[in-house]
Tab-separated table of C-alpha atoms in Angstrom:
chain	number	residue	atom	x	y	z
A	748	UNK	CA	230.501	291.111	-78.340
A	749	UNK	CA	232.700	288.239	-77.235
A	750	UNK	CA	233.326	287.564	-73.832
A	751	UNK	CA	237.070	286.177	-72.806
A	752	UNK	CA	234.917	284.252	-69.477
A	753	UNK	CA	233.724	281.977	-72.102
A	754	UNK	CA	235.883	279.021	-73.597
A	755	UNK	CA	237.067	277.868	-76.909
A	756	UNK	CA	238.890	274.803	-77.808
A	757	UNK	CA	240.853	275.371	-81.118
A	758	UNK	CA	241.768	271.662	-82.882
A	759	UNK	CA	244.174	272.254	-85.246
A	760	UNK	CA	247.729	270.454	-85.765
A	761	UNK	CA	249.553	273.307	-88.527
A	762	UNK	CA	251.368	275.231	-85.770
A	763	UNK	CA	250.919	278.429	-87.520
A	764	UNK	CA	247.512	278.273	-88.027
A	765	UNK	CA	246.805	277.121	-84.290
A	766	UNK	CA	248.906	280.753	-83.839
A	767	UNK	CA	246.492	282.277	-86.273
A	768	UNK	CA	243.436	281.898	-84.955
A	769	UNK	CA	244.080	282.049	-81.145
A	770	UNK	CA	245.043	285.620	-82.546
A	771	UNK	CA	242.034	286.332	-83.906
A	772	UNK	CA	239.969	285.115	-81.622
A	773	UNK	CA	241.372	286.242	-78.459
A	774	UNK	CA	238.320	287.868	-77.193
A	775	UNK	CA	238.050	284.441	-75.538
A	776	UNK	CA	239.722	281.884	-73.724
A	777	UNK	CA	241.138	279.380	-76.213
A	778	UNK	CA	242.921	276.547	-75.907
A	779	UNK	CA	244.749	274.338	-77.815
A	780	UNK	CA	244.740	270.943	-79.256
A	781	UNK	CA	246.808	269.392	-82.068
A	782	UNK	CA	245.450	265.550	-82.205
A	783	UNK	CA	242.665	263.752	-80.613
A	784	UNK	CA	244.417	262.834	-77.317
A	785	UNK	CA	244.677	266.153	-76.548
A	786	UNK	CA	241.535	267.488	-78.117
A	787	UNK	CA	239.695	264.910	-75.388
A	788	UNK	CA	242.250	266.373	-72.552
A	789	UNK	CA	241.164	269.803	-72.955
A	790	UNK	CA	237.862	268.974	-73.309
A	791	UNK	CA	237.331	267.177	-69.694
A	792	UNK	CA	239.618	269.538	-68.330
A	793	UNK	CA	237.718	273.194	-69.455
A	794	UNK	CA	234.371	271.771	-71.220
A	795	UNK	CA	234.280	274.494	-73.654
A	796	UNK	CA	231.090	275.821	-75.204
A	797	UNK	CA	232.260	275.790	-78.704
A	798	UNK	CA	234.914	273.730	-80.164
A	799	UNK	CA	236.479	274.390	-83.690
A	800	UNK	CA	238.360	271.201	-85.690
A	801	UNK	CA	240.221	270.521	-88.682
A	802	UNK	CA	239.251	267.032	-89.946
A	803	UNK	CA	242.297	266.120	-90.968
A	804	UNK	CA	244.481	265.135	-87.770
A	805	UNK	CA	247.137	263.338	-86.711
A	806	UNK	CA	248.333	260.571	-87.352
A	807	UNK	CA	246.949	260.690	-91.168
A	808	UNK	CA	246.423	264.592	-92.061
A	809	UNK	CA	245.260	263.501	-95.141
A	810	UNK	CA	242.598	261.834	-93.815
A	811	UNK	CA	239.254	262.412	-92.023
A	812	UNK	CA	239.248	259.033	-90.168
A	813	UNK	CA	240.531	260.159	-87.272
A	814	UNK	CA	238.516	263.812	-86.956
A	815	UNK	CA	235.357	261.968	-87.229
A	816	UNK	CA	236.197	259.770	-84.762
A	817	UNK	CA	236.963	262.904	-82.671
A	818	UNK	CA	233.596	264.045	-83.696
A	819	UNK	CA	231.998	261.084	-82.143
A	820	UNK	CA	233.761	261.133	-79.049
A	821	UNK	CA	233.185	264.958	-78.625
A	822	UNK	CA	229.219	263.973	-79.394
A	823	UNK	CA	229.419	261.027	-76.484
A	824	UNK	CA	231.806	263.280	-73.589
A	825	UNK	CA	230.260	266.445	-74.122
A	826	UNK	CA	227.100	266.758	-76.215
A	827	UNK	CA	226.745	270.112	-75.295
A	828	UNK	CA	229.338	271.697	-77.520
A	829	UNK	CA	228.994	273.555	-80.705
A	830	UNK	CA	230.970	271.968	-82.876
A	831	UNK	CA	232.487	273.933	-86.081
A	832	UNK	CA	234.308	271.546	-88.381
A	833	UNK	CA	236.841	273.365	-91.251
A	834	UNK	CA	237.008	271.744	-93.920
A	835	UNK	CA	238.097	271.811	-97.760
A	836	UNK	CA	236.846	274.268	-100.089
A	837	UNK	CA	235.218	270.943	-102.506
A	838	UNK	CA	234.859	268.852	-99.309
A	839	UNK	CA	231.221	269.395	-98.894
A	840	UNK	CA	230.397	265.836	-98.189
A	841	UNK	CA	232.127	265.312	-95.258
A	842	UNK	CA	231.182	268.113	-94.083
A	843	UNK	CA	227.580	267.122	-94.232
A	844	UNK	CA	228.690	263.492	-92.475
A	845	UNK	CA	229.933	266.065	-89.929
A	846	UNK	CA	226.692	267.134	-89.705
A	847	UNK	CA	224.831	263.703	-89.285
A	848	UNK	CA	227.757	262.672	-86.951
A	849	UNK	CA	226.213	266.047	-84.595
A	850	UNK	CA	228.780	268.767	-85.339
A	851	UNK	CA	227.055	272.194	-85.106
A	852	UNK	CA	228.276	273.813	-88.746
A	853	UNK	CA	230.902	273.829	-90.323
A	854	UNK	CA	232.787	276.238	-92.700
A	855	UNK	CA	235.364	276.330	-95.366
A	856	UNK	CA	238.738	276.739	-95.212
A	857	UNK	CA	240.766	279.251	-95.737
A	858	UNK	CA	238.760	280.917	-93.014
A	859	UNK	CA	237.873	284.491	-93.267
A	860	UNK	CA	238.523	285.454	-89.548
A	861	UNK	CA	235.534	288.024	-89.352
A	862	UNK	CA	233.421	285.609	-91.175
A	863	UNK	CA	234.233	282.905	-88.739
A	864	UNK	CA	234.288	284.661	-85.497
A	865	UNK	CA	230.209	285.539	-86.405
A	866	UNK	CA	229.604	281.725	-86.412
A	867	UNK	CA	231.411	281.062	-83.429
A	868	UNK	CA	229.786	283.913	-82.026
A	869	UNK	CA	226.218	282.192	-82.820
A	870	UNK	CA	227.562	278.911	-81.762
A	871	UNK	CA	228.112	280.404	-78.185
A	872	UNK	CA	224.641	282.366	-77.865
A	873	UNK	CA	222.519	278.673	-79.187
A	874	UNK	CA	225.017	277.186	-76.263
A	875	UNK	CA	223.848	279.692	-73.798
A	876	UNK	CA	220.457	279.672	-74.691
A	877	UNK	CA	220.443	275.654	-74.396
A	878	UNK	CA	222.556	276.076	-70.905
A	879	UNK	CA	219.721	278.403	-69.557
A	880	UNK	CA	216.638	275.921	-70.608
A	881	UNK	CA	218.301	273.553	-68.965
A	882	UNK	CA	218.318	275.438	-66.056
A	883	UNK	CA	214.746	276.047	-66.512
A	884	UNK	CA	214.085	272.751	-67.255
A	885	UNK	CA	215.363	271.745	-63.481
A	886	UNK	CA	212.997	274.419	-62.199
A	887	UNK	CA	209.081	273.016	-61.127
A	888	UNK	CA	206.918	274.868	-62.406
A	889	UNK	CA	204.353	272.933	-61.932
A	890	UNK	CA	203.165	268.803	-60.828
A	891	UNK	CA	203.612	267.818	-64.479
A	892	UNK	CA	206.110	269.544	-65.920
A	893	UNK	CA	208.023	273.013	-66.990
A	894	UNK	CA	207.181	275.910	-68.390
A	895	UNK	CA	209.845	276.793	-71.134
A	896	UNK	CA	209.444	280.471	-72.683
A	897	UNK	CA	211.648	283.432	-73.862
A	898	UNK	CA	208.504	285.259	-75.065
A	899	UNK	CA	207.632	288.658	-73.159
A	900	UNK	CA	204.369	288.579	-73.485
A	901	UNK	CA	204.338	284.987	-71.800
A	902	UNK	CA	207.002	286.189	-69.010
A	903	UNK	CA	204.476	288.629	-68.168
A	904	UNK	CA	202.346	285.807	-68.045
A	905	UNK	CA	203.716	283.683	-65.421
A	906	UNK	CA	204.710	286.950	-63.607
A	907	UNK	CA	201.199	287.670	-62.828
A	908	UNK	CA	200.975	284.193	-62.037
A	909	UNK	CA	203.700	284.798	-59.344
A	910	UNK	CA	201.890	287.938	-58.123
A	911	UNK	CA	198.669	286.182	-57.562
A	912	UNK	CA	199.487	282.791	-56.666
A	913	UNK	CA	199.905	283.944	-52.974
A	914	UNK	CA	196.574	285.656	-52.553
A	915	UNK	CA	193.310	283.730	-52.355
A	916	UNK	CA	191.679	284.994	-55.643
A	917	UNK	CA	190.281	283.527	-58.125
A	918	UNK	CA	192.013	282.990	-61.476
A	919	UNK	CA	190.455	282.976	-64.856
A	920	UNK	CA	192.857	281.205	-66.965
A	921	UNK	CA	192.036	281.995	-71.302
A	922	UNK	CA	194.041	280.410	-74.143
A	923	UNK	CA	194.118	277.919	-76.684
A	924	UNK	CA	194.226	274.382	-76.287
A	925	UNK	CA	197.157	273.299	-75.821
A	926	UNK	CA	198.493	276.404	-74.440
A	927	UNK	CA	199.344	275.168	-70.721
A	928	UNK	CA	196.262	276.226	-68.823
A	929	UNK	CA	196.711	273.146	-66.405
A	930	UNK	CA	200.114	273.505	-66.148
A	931	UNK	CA	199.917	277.282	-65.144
A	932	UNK	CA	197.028	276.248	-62.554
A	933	UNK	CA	199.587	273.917	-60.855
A	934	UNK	CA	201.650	276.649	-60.570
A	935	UNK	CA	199.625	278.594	-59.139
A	936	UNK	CA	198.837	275.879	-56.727
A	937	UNK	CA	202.742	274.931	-56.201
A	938	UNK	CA	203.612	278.713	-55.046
A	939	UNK	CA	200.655	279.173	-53.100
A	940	UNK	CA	200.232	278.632	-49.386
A	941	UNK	CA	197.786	275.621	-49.882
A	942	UNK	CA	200.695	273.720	-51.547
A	943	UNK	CA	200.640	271.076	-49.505
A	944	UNK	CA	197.646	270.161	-49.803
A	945	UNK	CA	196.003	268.981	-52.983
A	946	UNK	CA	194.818	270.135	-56.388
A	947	UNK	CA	192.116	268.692	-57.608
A	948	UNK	CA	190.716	268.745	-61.749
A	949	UNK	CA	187.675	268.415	-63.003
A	950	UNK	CA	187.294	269.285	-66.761
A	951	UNK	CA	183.477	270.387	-67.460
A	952	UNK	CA	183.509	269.225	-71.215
A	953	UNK	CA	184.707	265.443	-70.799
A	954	UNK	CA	181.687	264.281	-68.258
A	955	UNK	CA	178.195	264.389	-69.281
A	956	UNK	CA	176.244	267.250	-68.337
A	957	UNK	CA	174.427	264.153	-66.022
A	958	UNK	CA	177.080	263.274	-63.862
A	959	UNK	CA	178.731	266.653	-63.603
A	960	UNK	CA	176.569	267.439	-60.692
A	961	UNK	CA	177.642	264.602	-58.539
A	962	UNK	CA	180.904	264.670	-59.800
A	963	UNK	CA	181.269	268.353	-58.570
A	964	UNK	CA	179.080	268.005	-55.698
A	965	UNK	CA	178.984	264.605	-54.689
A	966	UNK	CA	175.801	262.650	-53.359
A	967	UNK	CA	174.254	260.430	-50.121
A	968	UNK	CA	172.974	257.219	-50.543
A	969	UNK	CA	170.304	256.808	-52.411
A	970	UNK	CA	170.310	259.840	-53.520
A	971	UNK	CA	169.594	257.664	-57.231
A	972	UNK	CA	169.725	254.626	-58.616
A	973	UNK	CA	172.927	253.047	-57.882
A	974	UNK	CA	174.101	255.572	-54.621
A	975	UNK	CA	174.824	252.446	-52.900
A	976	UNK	CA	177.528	254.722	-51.022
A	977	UNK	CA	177.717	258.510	-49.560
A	978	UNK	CA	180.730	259.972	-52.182
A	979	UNK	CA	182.090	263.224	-51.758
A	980	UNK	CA	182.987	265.351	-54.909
A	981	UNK	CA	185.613	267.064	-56.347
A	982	UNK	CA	184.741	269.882	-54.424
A	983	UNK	CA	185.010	268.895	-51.317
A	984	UNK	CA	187.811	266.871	-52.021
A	985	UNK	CA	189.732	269.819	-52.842
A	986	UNK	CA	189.099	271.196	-49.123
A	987	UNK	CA	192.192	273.447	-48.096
A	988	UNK	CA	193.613	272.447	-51.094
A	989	UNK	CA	192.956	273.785	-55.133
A	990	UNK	CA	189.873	273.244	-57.571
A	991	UNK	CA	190.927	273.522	-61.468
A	992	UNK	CA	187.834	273.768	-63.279
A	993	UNK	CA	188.887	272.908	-66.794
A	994	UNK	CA	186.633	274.133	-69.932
A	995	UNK	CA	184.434	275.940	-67.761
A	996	UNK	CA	182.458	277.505	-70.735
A	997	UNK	CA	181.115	274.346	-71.658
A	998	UNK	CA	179.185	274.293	-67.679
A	999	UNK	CA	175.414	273.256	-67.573
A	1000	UNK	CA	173.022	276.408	-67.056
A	1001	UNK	CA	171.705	274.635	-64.119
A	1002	UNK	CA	174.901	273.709	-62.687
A	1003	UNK	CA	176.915	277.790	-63.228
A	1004	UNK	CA	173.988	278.799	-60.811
A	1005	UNK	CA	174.828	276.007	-58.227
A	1006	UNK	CA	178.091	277.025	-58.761
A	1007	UNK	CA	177.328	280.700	-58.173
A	1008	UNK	CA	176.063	279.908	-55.451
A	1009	UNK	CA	179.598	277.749	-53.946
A	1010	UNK	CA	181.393	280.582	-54.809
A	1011	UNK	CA	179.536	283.693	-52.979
A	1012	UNK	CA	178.396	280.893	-49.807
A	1013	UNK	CA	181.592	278.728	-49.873
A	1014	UNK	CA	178.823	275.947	-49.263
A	1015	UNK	CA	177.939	272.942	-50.809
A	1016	UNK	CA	175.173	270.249	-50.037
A	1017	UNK	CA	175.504	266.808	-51.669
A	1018	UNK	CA	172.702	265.174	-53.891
A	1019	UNK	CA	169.973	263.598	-52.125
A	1020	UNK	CA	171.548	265.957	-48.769
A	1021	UNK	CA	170.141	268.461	-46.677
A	1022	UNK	CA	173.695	269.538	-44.826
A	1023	UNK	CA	174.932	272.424	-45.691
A	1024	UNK	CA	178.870	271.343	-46.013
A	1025	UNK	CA	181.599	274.575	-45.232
A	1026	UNK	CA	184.294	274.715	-48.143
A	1027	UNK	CA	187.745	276.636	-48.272
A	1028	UNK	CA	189.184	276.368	-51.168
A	1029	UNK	CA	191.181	277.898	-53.860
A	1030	UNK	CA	189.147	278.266	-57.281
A	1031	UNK	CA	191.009	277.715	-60.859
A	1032	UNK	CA	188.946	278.103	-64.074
A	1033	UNK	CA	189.921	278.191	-67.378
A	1034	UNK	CA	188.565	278.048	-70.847
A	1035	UNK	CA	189.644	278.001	-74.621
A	1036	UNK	CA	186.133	279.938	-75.075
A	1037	UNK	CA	184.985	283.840	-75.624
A	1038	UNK	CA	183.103	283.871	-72.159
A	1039	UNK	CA	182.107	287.271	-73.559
A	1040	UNK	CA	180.209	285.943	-76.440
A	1041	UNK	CA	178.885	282.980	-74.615
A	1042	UNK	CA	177.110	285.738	-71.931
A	1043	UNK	CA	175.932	287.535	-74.823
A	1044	UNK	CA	174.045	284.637	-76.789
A	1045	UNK	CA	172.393	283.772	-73.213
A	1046	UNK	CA	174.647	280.531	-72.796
A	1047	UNK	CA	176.962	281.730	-69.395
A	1048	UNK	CA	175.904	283.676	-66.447
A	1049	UNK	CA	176.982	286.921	-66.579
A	1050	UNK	CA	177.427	287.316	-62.453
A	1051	UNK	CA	179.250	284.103	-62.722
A	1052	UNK	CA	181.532	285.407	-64.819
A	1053	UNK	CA	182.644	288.679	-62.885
A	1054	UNK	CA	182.889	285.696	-59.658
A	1055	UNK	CA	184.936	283.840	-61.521
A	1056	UNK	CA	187.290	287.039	-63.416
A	1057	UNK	CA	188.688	288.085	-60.156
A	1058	UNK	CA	192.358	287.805	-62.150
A	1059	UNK	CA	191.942	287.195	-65.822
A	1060	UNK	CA	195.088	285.627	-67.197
A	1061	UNK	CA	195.159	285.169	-71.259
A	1062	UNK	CA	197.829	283.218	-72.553
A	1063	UNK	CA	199.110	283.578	-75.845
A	1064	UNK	CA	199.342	280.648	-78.378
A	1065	UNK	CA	202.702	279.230	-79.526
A	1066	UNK	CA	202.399	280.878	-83.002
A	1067	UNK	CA	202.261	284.429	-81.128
A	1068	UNK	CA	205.324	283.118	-78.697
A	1069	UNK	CA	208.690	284.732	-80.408
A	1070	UNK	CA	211.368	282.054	-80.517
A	1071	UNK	CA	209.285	279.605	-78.120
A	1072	UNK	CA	208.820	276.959	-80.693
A	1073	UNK	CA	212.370	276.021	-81.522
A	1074	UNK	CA	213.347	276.316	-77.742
A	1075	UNK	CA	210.566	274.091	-76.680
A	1076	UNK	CA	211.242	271.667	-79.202
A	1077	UNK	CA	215.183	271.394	-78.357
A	1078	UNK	CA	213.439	270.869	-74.929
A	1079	UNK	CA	211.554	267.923	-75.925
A	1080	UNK	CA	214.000	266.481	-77.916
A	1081	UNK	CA	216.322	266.199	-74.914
A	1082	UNK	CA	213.508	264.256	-73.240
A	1083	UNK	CA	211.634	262.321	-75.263
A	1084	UNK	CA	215.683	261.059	-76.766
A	1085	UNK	CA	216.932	260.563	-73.639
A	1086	UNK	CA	213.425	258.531	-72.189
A	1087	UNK	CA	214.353	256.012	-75.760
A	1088	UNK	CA	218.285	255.880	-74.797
A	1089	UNK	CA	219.301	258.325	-77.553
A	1090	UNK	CA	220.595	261.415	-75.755
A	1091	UNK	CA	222.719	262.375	-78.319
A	1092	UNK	CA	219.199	263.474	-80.625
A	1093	UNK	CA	219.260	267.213	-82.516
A	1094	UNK	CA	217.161	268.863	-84.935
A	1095	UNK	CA	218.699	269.668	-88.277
A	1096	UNK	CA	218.367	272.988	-88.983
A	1097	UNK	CA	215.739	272.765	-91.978
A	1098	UNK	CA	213.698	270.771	-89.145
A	1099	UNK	CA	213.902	273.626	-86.565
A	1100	UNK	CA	212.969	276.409	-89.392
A	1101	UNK	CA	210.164	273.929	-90.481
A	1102	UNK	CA	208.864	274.187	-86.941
A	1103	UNK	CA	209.527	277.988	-86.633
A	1104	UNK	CA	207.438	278.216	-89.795
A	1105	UNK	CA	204.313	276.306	-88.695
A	1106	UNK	CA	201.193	277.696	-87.211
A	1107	UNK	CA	200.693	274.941	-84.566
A	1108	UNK	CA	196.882	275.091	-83.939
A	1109	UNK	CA	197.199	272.592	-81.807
A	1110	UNK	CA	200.047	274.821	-79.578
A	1111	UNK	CA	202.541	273.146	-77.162
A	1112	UNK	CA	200.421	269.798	-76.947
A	1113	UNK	CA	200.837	269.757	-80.680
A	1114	UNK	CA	204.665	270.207	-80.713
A	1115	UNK	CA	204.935	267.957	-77.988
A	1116	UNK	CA	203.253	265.289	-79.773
A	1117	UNK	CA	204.837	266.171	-83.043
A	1118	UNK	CA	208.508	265.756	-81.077
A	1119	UNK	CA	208.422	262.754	-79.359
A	1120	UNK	CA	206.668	261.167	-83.027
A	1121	UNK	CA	210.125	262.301	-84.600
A	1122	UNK	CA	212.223	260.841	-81.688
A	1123	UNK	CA	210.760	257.393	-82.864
A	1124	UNK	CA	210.826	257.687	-86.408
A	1125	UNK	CA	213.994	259.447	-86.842
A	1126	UNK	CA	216.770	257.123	-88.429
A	1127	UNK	CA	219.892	258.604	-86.975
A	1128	UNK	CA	220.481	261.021	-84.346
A	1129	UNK	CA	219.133	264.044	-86.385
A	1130	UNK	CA	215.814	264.522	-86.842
A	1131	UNK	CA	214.511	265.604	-90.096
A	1132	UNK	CA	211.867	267.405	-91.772
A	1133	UNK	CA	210.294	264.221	-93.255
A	1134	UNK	CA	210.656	262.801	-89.509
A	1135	UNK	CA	208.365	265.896	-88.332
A	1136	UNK	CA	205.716	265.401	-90.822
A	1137	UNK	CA	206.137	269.309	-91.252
A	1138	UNK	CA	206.395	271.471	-94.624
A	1139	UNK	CA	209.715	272.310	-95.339
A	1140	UNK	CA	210.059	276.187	-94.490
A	1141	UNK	CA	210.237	278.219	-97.400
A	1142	UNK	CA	214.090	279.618	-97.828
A	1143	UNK	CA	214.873	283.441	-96.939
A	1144	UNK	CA	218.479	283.398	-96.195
A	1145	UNK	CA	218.561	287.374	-96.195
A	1146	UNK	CA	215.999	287.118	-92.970
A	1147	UNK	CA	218.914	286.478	-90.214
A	1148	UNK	CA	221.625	288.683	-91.940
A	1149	UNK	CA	221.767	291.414	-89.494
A	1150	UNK	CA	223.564	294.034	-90.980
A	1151	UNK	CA	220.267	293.558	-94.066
A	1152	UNK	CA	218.172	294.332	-91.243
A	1153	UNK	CA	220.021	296.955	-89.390
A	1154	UNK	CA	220.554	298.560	-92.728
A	1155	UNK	CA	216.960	298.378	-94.093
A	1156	UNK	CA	215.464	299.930	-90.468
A	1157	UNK	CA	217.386	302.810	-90.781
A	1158	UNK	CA	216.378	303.553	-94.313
A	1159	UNK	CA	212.479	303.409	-93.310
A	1160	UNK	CA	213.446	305.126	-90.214
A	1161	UNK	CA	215.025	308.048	-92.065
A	1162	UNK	CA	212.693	307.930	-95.363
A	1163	UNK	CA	209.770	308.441	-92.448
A	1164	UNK	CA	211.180	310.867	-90.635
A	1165	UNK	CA	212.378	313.253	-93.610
A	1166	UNK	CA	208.827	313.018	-94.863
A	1167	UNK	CA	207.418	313.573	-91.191
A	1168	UNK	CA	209.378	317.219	-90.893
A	1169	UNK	CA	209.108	318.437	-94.750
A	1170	UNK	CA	212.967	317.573	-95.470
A	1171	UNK	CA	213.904	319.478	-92.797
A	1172	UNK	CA	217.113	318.405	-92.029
A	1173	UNK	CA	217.973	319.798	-88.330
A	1174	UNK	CA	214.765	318.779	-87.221
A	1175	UNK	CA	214.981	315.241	-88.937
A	1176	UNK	CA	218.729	315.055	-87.002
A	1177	UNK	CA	217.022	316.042	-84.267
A	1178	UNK	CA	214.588	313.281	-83.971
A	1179	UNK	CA	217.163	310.720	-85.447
A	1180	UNK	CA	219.131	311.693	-82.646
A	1181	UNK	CA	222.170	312.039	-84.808
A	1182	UNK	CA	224.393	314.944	-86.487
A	1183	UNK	CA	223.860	316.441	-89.455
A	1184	UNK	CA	227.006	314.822	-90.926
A	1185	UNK	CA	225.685	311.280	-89.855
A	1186	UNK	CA	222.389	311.921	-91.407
A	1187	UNK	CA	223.790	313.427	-94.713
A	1188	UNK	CA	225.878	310.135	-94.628
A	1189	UNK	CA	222.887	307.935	-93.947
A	1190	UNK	CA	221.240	309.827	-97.038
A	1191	UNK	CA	224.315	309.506	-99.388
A	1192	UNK	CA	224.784	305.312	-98.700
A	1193	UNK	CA	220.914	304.790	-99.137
A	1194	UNK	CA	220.467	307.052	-101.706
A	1195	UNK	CA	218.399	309.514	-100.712
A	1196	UNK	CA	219.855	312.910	-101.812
């Protein structure tokens, strides 16, 4: 439903159209423009969500030289408005210079009010949703960055991570690669009371199984050749602070029961030491592993596990994320364009259903990466499929048609139902929730009588 608190700008110089369609879209606050003087007025004055402009303005109607200058300066001023440009019926290749110029759609005239006010309508929910990751964006999550989601399953996510990041126990992060594991550690760390003091990473896969030990640990000297120094590890340098133990499925044998030990003692003694050295810190492990098969084929402790699962936090991958790919790539589009001095970057919309359509084994690292490739190779200031490296998505323009969907749902949901009560048709109302008239209407349009 429309909402009259939101604002759109109406650029049109026929006086009875501008009369037109502030009629039929009342629902919100529109205002007015007949040139581009006063488009750019009205603009820095209400900075309206969504913006709708006839090409042809003032003064040469006839021509698009002066809307697609209006374009660009609409593109520069305020790059966060949806821009629908009308156009001719056969003018199809302006339309698309719209487009490449960074207008949002655009749609032929004579408009179809109904028709139009459902594009307008989308315009302003892609503007919201772009207004609130921004404001999410400008939220810490974490040291290195933000964690962008609209998913439910991964807002459940960080709301355990909430609950738990101001008690002392120990969190088992499971996902992917790629998936934010560090990132939701910081945050832990960040909303915790030890947030001023430090975390400290260690990822168990990248140092060989050799060096872990003093790496973790630390050593005296002489404890071996070349301990021409005493060196504390990451352990104790993560006193008061927070230990991230990355990939901690891929830990020595030896080295889980030293850790075992850490973790029930809260002790550590350095190679080549005999001091027993007191510990308080916060523990963080994660893993892209089965820990459950691991302890089964004899390769991780079992009561090193059940230390280390106080909280066991699984975190989905990007492919299971509904709608997270396309936000988070908006997201890095906006930074990776703006870090190269091209702010004014978007993805086409064959580029954002390309990404909506791939798997991403590789997760958020993976889009990441793929982005800020595209904000490089990109030509102009929309990136393309070809500029992603992606598959084109295969086309299924029925999938977003609403009324398709709405329609199709209730046939199941009435086919199932009929069949669930033997055709009885007060009961079937019943559990429909509806009348008998609305259900012998739902049967007549699908058919079903």
């Amino acid at each position: 439903m429309a909402d009259k608190g939101r604002t759109l700008l109406i650029v049109e110089d026929d006086p009875a159209l501008q009369k037109q369609m502030r009629w039929s879209f009342d629902d919100y606050e529109v205002v007015l423009a007949s040139d581009r003087e006063s488009a750019l007025a009205q603009i820095r004055r209400h900075e309206p969500a969504v913006i709708t402009m006839d090409l042809g303005l003032p003064p040469a109607p006839d021509d698009v030289t002066e809307g697609m200058a209006l374009l660009g300066d609409i593109v520069a001023l305020a790059p966060q408005s949806k821009v629908i440009v009308l156009t001719g019926q056969n003018d199809r290749a302006n339309a698309l210079r719209a487009i490449g110029i960074g207008a949002y759609d655009f749609y032929a005239k004579p408009f179809e009010p109904e028709l139009l006010s459902l594009l307008i309508e989308r315009a302003f929910r892609l503007h919201d949703l772009q207004m609130e990751n921004a404001r999410l964006a400008n939220q810490s999550l974490g040291a290195e960055g933000r964690f962008i989601t609209r998913d439910a399953n991964m807002l459940r996510v960080l709301r355990t991570i909430e609950k738990v990041s101001a008690t002392r126990a120990t969190v088992l992060l499971l996902g992917e690669s790629g998936t934010g594991k560090e990132v939701l550690a910081k945050t832990l760390h960040d909303r915790s009371e030890r947030a001023g003091e430090r975390f400290v990473a260690i990822n168990c896969a990248a140092i060989p199984d050799n060096l872990l030990e003093s790496e973790l640990f630390g050593y005296e000297k002489g404890a071996f050749t070349g301990a021409t120094k005493q060196t504390p590890g990451k352990i104790e340098v993560a006193h008061k602070g927070t230990l991230f133990l990355d990939e901690i499925g891929d830990l020595p044998g030896p080295l889980q029961a030293k850790l075992l030990r850490f973790l029930q003692e809260r002790v550590i003694e350095r190679l080549g030491g005999r001091e027993e050295i007191p510990i308080d810190v916060r523990v963080v492990c994660a893993t892209h592993q089965n820990l459950q098969n691991l302890i089964a084929e004899g390769r991780f402790r079992e009561d090193l596990y059940y230390r280390l699962a106080e909280i066991v936090v699984t975190i989905p991958p990007l492919r299971e994320r509904e709608g997270d790919a396309a936000l988070l790539a908006h997201s890095f589009v906006k930074r990776f364009s703006g870090e190269q001095g091209r702010s004014s970057m978007s993805l086409s919309r064959e580029a954002v259903a390309a990404i909506e359509a791939h798997k991403w084994p590789g997760n958020v690292r993976e889009l990441e990466n793929c982005i800020k490739r595209a904000t490089i190779m990109a030509d102009g200031n929309q990136i393309m499929v070809p500029d992603l490296g992606l598959k084109p998505a295969e086309e299924n323009a029925g999938f977003f048609n609403l009324r398709q969907i709405r329609e199709e749902a209730e046939r199941k949901a009435v086919v199932s139902v009929l069949a669930r009560v033997d055709g009885n048709m007060v009961k079937a109302a019943e559990l429909l929730g509806v009348s008998r008239p609305t259900l012998y209407d739902l049967m007549n349009r699908f058919g079903l009588r």
